Amino acid sequence: MHFKNETTTGGALPPASEDVVKSKPAAAPASLPPLANISGPTYVTSQLLVQQTAYKLSDKIFSFSPDTFALDSAVKAWSAAGEKNALGEPTTVVPLQTRSGAGTLALGYIFSKDFDLSKRHVPQTLLAPSLSLRHLRTALDQLSLLYGVASPFVAHVAAADYLSSDGLVADYDPALRLAEDLGLGLISSASAHDAQHMALLSTLLASLLPTLHVYDGLRTARESVRVVDALDADTLADVYQRLAEKVKGLNKRLDTAGKVVEVLRAFNAELGTEYAPFEYHGHETPETVVVVFGSAEAQLAKQVVGALAAEGVKVGAVNVRVYRPFVEEAFLEVLPESARRVAVLGQVRDAAAVEDASVQSALYADVLAAVSFADRPVEPVVVDVKYAASTVHTPGSIAAIIRRLTAKEGVVVEETPLALPSLHKAKQYVFWDVDDAAASGVPSALGRLLARDAPNNVYVHETYDNLVQGGAVRTDIRDSAQAVEAPFAVDDADVVVVGDERLLNAVDVVRDAKSGSALVLRLPGLKEGAEELEKRIPAPARKQIQAKGLDLWVLDSAASPALEKDAALVAHLAFLRVARPDITLERLAKLGEVTADQATLTEAADALAQALRKVEVPATWADAPDAAVALHSFRPTSFAPFDKTEAEPALQVNTWQEAAKGLAFKEAYGTRIDLRPDLTVKTFTVHVKENRRLTPLTYDRNIFHIEFDLGDSGLTYKIGEALGIHAENDPEQVLEFIDWYGLHADDLVQVPSREDPTVAETRTVYQALLQNVDVLGKPPKRFFESLAEFATDPAEKEKLAFLGSKEGAEDFKRLSEVDTVTYADILRDFPSARPSLPDLVRIVAPLKRREYSIASAQAVTPNAVSLMIVVVDWTDGRGRKRTGHATRYLSGLKPGSAVTVSVKASVMKLPAKDTAPLIMAGLGTGLAPFRAFVQYRAMQKAQGKEIGSILLYLGSRHQREEYLYGEEWEAYLDAGVITLLGAAFSRDQPQKIYIQDRMRQTMKEIVQAYIKEEGSFYLCGPTWPVPDVTAVLEEAIATEAKERGAKVDGRKEIERLKEDGSFPNRHHDSHPRSSQFTRFANHATTTPSRRHYATPQSPPEKEYAFEMAASSIRFGPGVTREIGMDVTNLGAKRVCVVTDPTVHELVAMRTVREALDAAAEGGGFEYRVFKDVVIEPKDYSVQKAIEWVRPYDPDLFIAVGGGSVIDTAKLMNLYTCYPEAGFMDFVNAPVGLGKPVERKLRPLIAVPTTAGTGSETTGTAIFDLTSKGAKTGVAHRNLKPTLGICDPLNTATMPAAVRASSGLDVLCHALESWTAIPYNERVPRPRNPILRPAYQGANPISDIFSLHALRQTVKYLPRSVRDPEDVEAQSEMLLAATLAGVGFGNAGVHLCHGMSYPISSQNPSKHRHPGYAVNTPLIPHGVSVAVTAPSVFRFTAASNPDRHLIAAEAFGVDTSQVKRESAGEVLAEAIAKFLAEDLPDQPNGLKDLGFGEEHVERLVEGTLPQARVLSLAPGLGMEVGGKTDGLEREREVLRGLFEAAMVHH
């Protein structure tokens, strides 16, 4: 039996393949309708109509469709068949790959010199999913810039992307943001009913601007629906030609938006439609209006608001059909005047973006702007209701969103199902099956049958989830007399059919069944009885069946041979028997959906009567248990069945020509160049730094220390981990084997990975045998079995088969363990067995890595990793000297040799507490990981941390030859790092003392460290000492218990400690050579000592990257008035406003209050004001502010004032989010602990009232640490304000002195960040990106901001100080402050700021700066910064004269004749002149502020703690005069700078 192919109309539900009864469904329909067959009414998909329009109207189609997306399957078929377009010729279809640089081919064609200019007016079309847009951005950007001389260009974009966490999603966001950024047109289709029209409209608009047409690529694009007014291809072309002529005649004076409106008006007149840029649905006088974009969103919102409006809910919806250009007049025209709240249902990338308050949906910004600038009596509140691209909307979810918007505060609205009126009379069916089932094509055939049976509207949609049962498919069918728009999964099915019972345990197949509906389960071979049925149906499914009152039908397809013949026919008839019993066999035959003869049909129907039976549902099923494990959430992960065929790659020997092709055309040949792609672990290339033998040359054991330089490999490792060595075979033996086997070393061979057969690595024969194939390794028994197949000599074949059998076990054992034969040995022993090289590669195991415990701590040696290894060697049964594979390889490596390595994790870790004791016992090379442990604890001790005691026991044969790392252990012992060192050298005296004896001699220390202080015990090396060492620990436990009068079972206690992790007993690959140990030393010391390492330390690595971070900035006169809306938009409920007593009385604060009061009336939030900020904040004033705000616990902060206010607000925010933290926890090291800020802080809006600090853009907060007489602070990106509102009106009231000081701060921000050390000279490189500091050093992006800010400050600061009415100067200075903030917020500042902190905080003469209305002594921050600037930049110029000359040019200096060595002097003079002549009341050096020579030392000591900024000072760390002590060097430089700054002239 076959289902017939569709031959009457185009694309009917989807077209049947040639044979639906097959083992694996095709990824795309096997037949597609001819172009001429698409004409309404017909069953089609949106995707097919889009392709029809594109093909008929285009010159070329550039397609970026992945194979399974099938976005171009129809156009490819039509082009191959020679179907004609509007030009009378086949449309060329160019399939392309989505990758970096995608689109350049299309761009090259459009602007080619050879382009046929007669086709310049013909559209060029692109078909792509939204996932391709980010790769097309560059090409589209260039196209938009050159569009005036380009062909019309339209892109039909299916909103579809794949996320690893969510599967396939309908992602519109890339299209919206791309259209906004590049000035492209953007139109959206709502359903299949308007997809053809919108494809045509977008092609017309392409004559005006590059246009995107976006539509839902997941459901509406692929659901077969009945479209009654589909235009045939010829009519489509005619309509396009008529409208194109009208487009040419548009008024040239109209802007693009006006032309789009005129085109749409002409379009409607031509087709009799009523499309608009924005379309309103819902209540006549709504109070809440939802704005939506997207296919499913538009359909659902329209119907849901209609249903709610019918209930009297005052709600409406606006569907955005034309997003770009965004015609504000058209939007406001459809937005009812009664609207009080406009909710933008805006899509963002993912759930993280939904939660991030700083992320706005693309649509929200346009709606907000349109509403904000509209002249309306009452301006509605605009809110951004964000949802992730993975969100699947349903009527219930849309209704819940609307109800939450309209509900009273405090009312919780839960999502409940909402039945659309249009579906009340529709019949709905759901089919479940695995995607390779014989009957998987039945639902589509049933859809066609139902469509023929009556003039109904039948909708069919398939969803594939390849993560369920190796591939499963769900098919939804809706059958309705009226057209319905339901772009969501059936959730109220009349019949649910399950074709494979395995799905009952994988997904919730019963959930979407309507109460009282029918459930059909295919259960082949089902035995009679309720017990059998309960075994086959899981408990959760049974419980739902009973709860919903379902009619349960069971289909036993194995009940009759007649049913087994044709599974598809059986499924077809079973469904009709349950869902449509009115369709008789005669009627079924007349409908033409089956080709079986009447006898076969009758036989199957008769057999079905016995196999399909209705089963009574027991009442006891209601008590069945719920699911113990959550079932899989079925979601689309593919558009096609899962291809389960896995062809094993054919291995072959290739030529160099083939390899050259693969290298030259990587994409075509699928070539990937990787480091050891055959390996499943992540590998790195490191280089030998040192290879040093630890034992004497005359000694019989070669134990060596090998250290690798990590370079830029990116390798990181943790203490206790192992390093995997991917060793190579012996080159001489490999070449000998190649010659003997008759191979050519330079031939190419493909080597597969055993772990991933899809990976084939092309190598030379020599490379493969050297690095990939373990031809010199030990063969397993299965190799003999495989090799026997290739033996041509009967005796050899028999012998090989015997060695591979159970009977040959003894002979095999002798070969393997005594003779230790290799693969090569066996091939020589059996010369008639000669597999070809590809076969040899297949049957010989790949080389495995060897793992060695790491003997270093990366925190101590950040760019190196060390191992301690013993060479494994022996003499085999044939008298041959043999050496271990990896140890032979490693022991012979020279410094500089490259080695491939990987890292293996370990359970052996240091205790969480630094004070926990360590008891370590290492035998031979088992000491390796303990060296790392001790290195790390030594570093902690050197940092001033308290560490626990360390008891180290070691054992080997001779002290003289095998005291491994002995000098280091002695040094650590003298330094007080190791508490007790117990060593046993077994062969240095007659009496044998084992390592456990050494431990017994120090039982007291073990009891104290291991039991009383809860230490951890580690044992590394061979396994044989484990019982003896464990016995010692049991004795220690018994000894301690006896001391306190208790009785404890030592063995059970050891087992308990193992479970608790206090006994991480570990064994590694040390080769055991001795079992006897003797006493050597037993002494302990706790005497503290200076830091001392026995091995030299590697210099820290330099930084290699920089990050840019800045707050969002809103700039403009009057923007402070918007702050109330910002609070509402951020959804805040409790707001803390921070200011100082002076600003509290100024216009800026009054404006903020008025805006908050107005918004709070309808916004549902409250606010409190903290007005006691101290100018130049002190530690105690900041702590007072923190104590004030913590009980209030606001969810948003607003800072209104200068840098002092904003910095205080940042710290209030920080410590509110860290209530458990101490005040010094986050303060910059070395003054504080310098902990990173890992939590997300509350939103902070900064409203600066001074033009200087730039604090509104940075993550830095500064205060006086009074106990130190110096300034310090906290610096981290998470402190950055969410938004900086820079309103020039707020700076108008600044006194001249404040403007001058603030401006000088800007000046030095710009100068210091411009001249800071380059980011790639900063050390150390952070081990984790989260540790990268906010101040990173000068970088290409910060340079742009800093230099521009410098030039603007020099130009406008004097004007702003002289004339408070100079609005231009005030605005430019505020902008310069912001730009400088971005610059120094990322690059950092250095000496001027570092030296300013003790100047302003010490103030020995109680200087009170003129022009400041304060009652306490004050040296303003800007003054304290600038006063040292001439001396600072005179000093720093030597580090980069060119930059300093560029800075001098900003002050108006002609540097064309200035020598580079004079740069510092020239810049210093320019700054001094600027301070003296252009700005009044500035001190002529530190003496004018009351400082003298006697204060220099205290100033120096107050500057030294500012490590955060001093580390960026150029020249400060350079060696001068042979001095190498860094601290003394800094003191000397700072002393000289302060002395030089006493007087400028």
PDB file of C-alpha atoms in Angstrom, residues 582-679:
ATOM      1  CA  ASP A 582     -18.000   8.389   9.835  1.00  0.00           C
ATOM      2  CA  ILE A 583     -15.325   7.861   7.162  1.00  0.00           C
ATOM      3  CA  THR A 584     -16.062   4.379   5.800  1.00  0.00           C
ATOM      4  CA  LEU A 585     -13.707   2.214   3.778  1.00  0.00           C
ATOM      5  CA  GLU A 586     -15.581   3.066   0.615  1.00  0.00           C
ATOM      6  CA  ARG A 587     -15.366   6.752   1.340  1.00  0.00           C
ATOM      7  CA  LEU A 588     -11.678   6.390   2.197  1.00  0.00           C
ATOM      8  CA  ALA A 589     -11.001   4.742  -1.142  1.00  0.00           C
ATOM      9  CA  LYS A 590     -12.888   7.469  -2.986  1.00  0.00           C
ATOM     10  CA  LEU A 591     -10.805  10.176  -1.285  1.00  0.00           C
ATOM     11  CA  GLY A 592      -7.798   8.639  -3.009  1.00  0.00           C
ATOM     12  CA  GLU A 593      -5.375   8.592  -0.077  1.00  0.00           C
ATOM     13  CA  VAL A 594      -4.683   4.854  -0.282  1.00  0.00           C
ATOM     14  CA  THR A 595      -3.694   2.713  -3.231  1.00  0.00           C
ATOM     15  CA  ALA A 596      -4.350  -0.670  -1.604  1.00  0.00           C
ATOM     16  CA  ASP A 597      -6.816  -2.862  -3.361  1.00  0.00           C
ATOM     17  CA  GLN A 598     -10.197  -3.400  -1.773  1.00  0.00           C
ATOM     18  CA  ALA A 599      -9.286  -6.888  -0.554  1.00  0.00           C
ATOM     19  CA  THR A 600      -6.175  -5.682   1.269  1.00  0.00           C
ATOM     20  CA  LEU A 601      -8.104  -2.799   2.755  1.00  0.00           C
ATOM     21  CA  THR A 602     -10.885  -5.072   3.947  1.00  0.00           C
ATOM     22  CA  GLU A 603      -8.412  -7.570   5.417  1.00  0.00           C
ATOM     23  CA  ALA A 604      -6.648  -4.847   7.357  1.00  0.00           C
ATOM     24  CA  ALA A 605      -9.944  -3.417   8.620  1.00  0.00           C
ATOM     25  CA  ASP A 606     -11.128  -6.816   9.814  1.00  0.00           C
ATOM     26  CA  ALA A 607      -7.865  -7.472  11.629  1.00  0.00           C
ATOM     27  CA  LEU A 608      -8.028  -4.038  13.210  1.00  0.00           C
ATOM     28  CA  ALA A 609     -11.363  -4.871  14.794  1.00  0.00           C
ATOM     29  CA  GLN A 610      -9.525  -7.399  16.982  1.00  0.00           C
ATOM     30  CA  ALA A 611      -6.299  -5.459  17.482  1.00  0.00           C
ATOM     31  CA  LEU A 612      -7.827  -2.084  18.446  1.00  0.00           C
ATOM     32  CA  ARG A 613      -9.806  -2.207  21.624  1.00  0.00           C
ATOM     33  CA  LYS A 614     -11.070   0.247  24.183  1.00  0.00           C
ATOM     34  CA  VAL A 615      -9.760  -0.447  27.680  1.00  0.00           C
ATOM     35  CA  GLU A 616     -11.526   0.375  30.904  1.00  0.00           C
ATOM     36  CA  VAL A 617      -9.449   2.701  33.067  1.00  0.00           C
ATOM     37  CA  PRO A 618      -9.259   1.399  36.672  1.00  0.00           C
ATOM     38  CA  ALA A 619     -10.139   3.831  39.431  1.00  0.00           C
ATOM     39  CA  THR A 620      -6.972   2.772  41.253  1.00  0.00           C
ATOM     40  CA  TRP A 621      -4.905   4.599  38.637  1.00  0.00           C
ATOM     41  CA  ALA A 622      -5.800   7.822  40.435  1.00  0.00           C
ATOM     42  CA  ASP A 623      -3.479   6.743  43.248  1.00  0.00           C
ATOM     43  CA  ALA A 624      -0.508   6.063  40.982  1.00  0.00           C
ATOM     44  CA  PRO A 625       2.676   7.848  42.109  1.00  0.00           C
ATOM     45  CA  ASP A 626       3.916  10.994  40.416  1.00  0.00           C
ATOM     46  CA  ALA A 627       7.033  10.973  38.251  1.00  0.00           C
ATOM     47  CA  ALA A 628      10.200  10.461  40.298  1.00  0.00           C
ATOM     48  CA  VAL A 629      12.233  12.273  37.670  1.00  0.00           C
ATOM     49  CA  ALA A 630      10.987  15.198  35.604  1.00  0.00           C
ATOM     50  CA  LEU A 631      10.158  14.212  32.040  1.00  0.00           C
ATOM     51  CA  HIS A 632      11.935  15.801  29.106  1.00  0.00           C
ATOM     52  CA  SER A 633      10.503  19.108  27.938  1.00  0.00           C
ATOM     53  CA  PHE A 634       9.777  18.430  24.280  1.00  0.00           C
ATOM     54  CA  ARG A 635      11.105  21.304  22.199  1.00  0.00           C
ATOM     55  CA  PRO A 636      12.165  21.687  18.563  1.00  0.00           C
ATOM     56  CA  THR A 637      15.825  20.883  18.061  1.00  0.00           C
ATOM     57  CA  SER A 638      15.680  20.231  14.328  1.00  0.00           C
ATOM     58  CA  PHE A 639      13.485  20.674  11.275  1.00  0.00           C
ATOM     59  CA  ALA A 640      14.175  17.127  10.102  1.00  0.00           C
ATOM     60  CA  PRO A 641      14.436  13.604  11.507  1.00  0.00           C
ATOM     61  CA  PHE A 642      17.662  12.612  13.145  1.00  0.00           C
ATOM     62  CA  ASP A 643      19.997  10.920  10.687  1.00  0.00           C
ATOM     63  CA  LYS A 644      21.049   7.798  12.529  1.00  0.00           C
ATOM     64  CA  THR A 645      23.258   6.374   9.811  1.00  0.00           C
ATOM     65  CA  GLU A 646      26.943   6.482  10.692  1.00  0.00           C
ATOM     66  CA  ALA A 647      29.252   5.503   7.891  1.00  0.00           C
ATOM     67  CA  GLU A 648      32.688   4.451   9.112  1.00  0.00           C
ATOM     68  CA  PRO A 649      35.244   6.593   7.304  1.00  0.00           C
ATOM     69  CA  ALA A 650      37.245   4.738   4.710  1.00  0.00           C
ATOM     70  CA  LEU A 651      40.917   5.008   5.534  1.00  0.00           C
ATOM     71  CA  GLN A 652      43.252   5.498   2.643  1.00  0.00           C
ATOM     72  CA  VAL A 653      46.754   6.475   1.683  1.00  0.00           C
ATOM     73  CA  ASN A 654      46.587   9.797  -0.139  1.00  0.00           C
ATOM     74  CA  THR A 655      48.887  11.766  -2.373  1.00  0.00           C
ATOM     75  CA  TRP A 656      50.410  15.145  -1.649  1.00  0.00           C
ATOM     76  CA  GLN A 657      48.125  16.572  -4.323  1.00  0.00           C
ATOM     77  CA  GLU A 658      45.053  15.527  -2.338  1.00  0.00           C
ATOM     78  CA  ALA A 659      46.476  17.060   0.834  1.00  0.00           C
ATOM     79  CA  ALA A 660      47.243  20.285  -1.013  1.00  0.00           C
ATOM     80  CA  LYS A 661      43.634  20.504  -2.162  1.00  0.00           C
ATOM     81  CA  GLY A 662      42.456  20.029   1.399  1.00  0.00           C
ATOM     82  CA  LEU A 663      44.714  22.830   2.624  1.00  0.00           C
ATOM     83  CA  ALA A 664      43.872  25.207  -0.220  1.00  0.00           C
ATOM     84  CA  PHE A 665      40.113  24.649  -0.077  1.00  0.00           C
ATOM     85  CA  LYS A 666      39.476  23.997   3.609  1.00  0.00           C
ATOM     86  CA  GLU A 667      35.743  24.604   3.592  1.00  0.00           C
ATOM     87  CA  ALA A 668      35.045  22.442   0.550  1.00  0.00           C
ATOM     88  CA  TYR A 669      37.068  19.537   1.940  1.00  0.00           C
ATOM     89  CA  GLY A 670      36.058  20.066   5.578  1.00  0.00           C
ATOM     90  CA  THR A 671      39.681  20.542   6.557  1.00  0.00           C
ATOM     91  CA  ARG A 672      40.424  21.612  10.122  1.00  0.00           C
ATOM     92  CA  ILE A 673      43.940  22.371  11.308  1.00  0.00           C
ATOM     93  CA  ASP A 674      44.216  21.580  15.007  1.00  0.00           C
ATOM     94  CA  LEU A 675      46.796  20.537  17.533  1.00  0.00           C
ATOM     95  CA  ARG A 676      46.350  16.760  17.765  1.00  0.00           C
ATOM     96  CA  PRO A 677      42.690  16.622  16.596  1.00  0.00           C
ATOM     97  CA  ASP A 678      42.787  12.847  17.136  1.00  0.00           C
ATOM     98  CA  LEU A 679      42.847  13.408  20.903  1.00  0.00           C
TER      99      LEU A 679
END
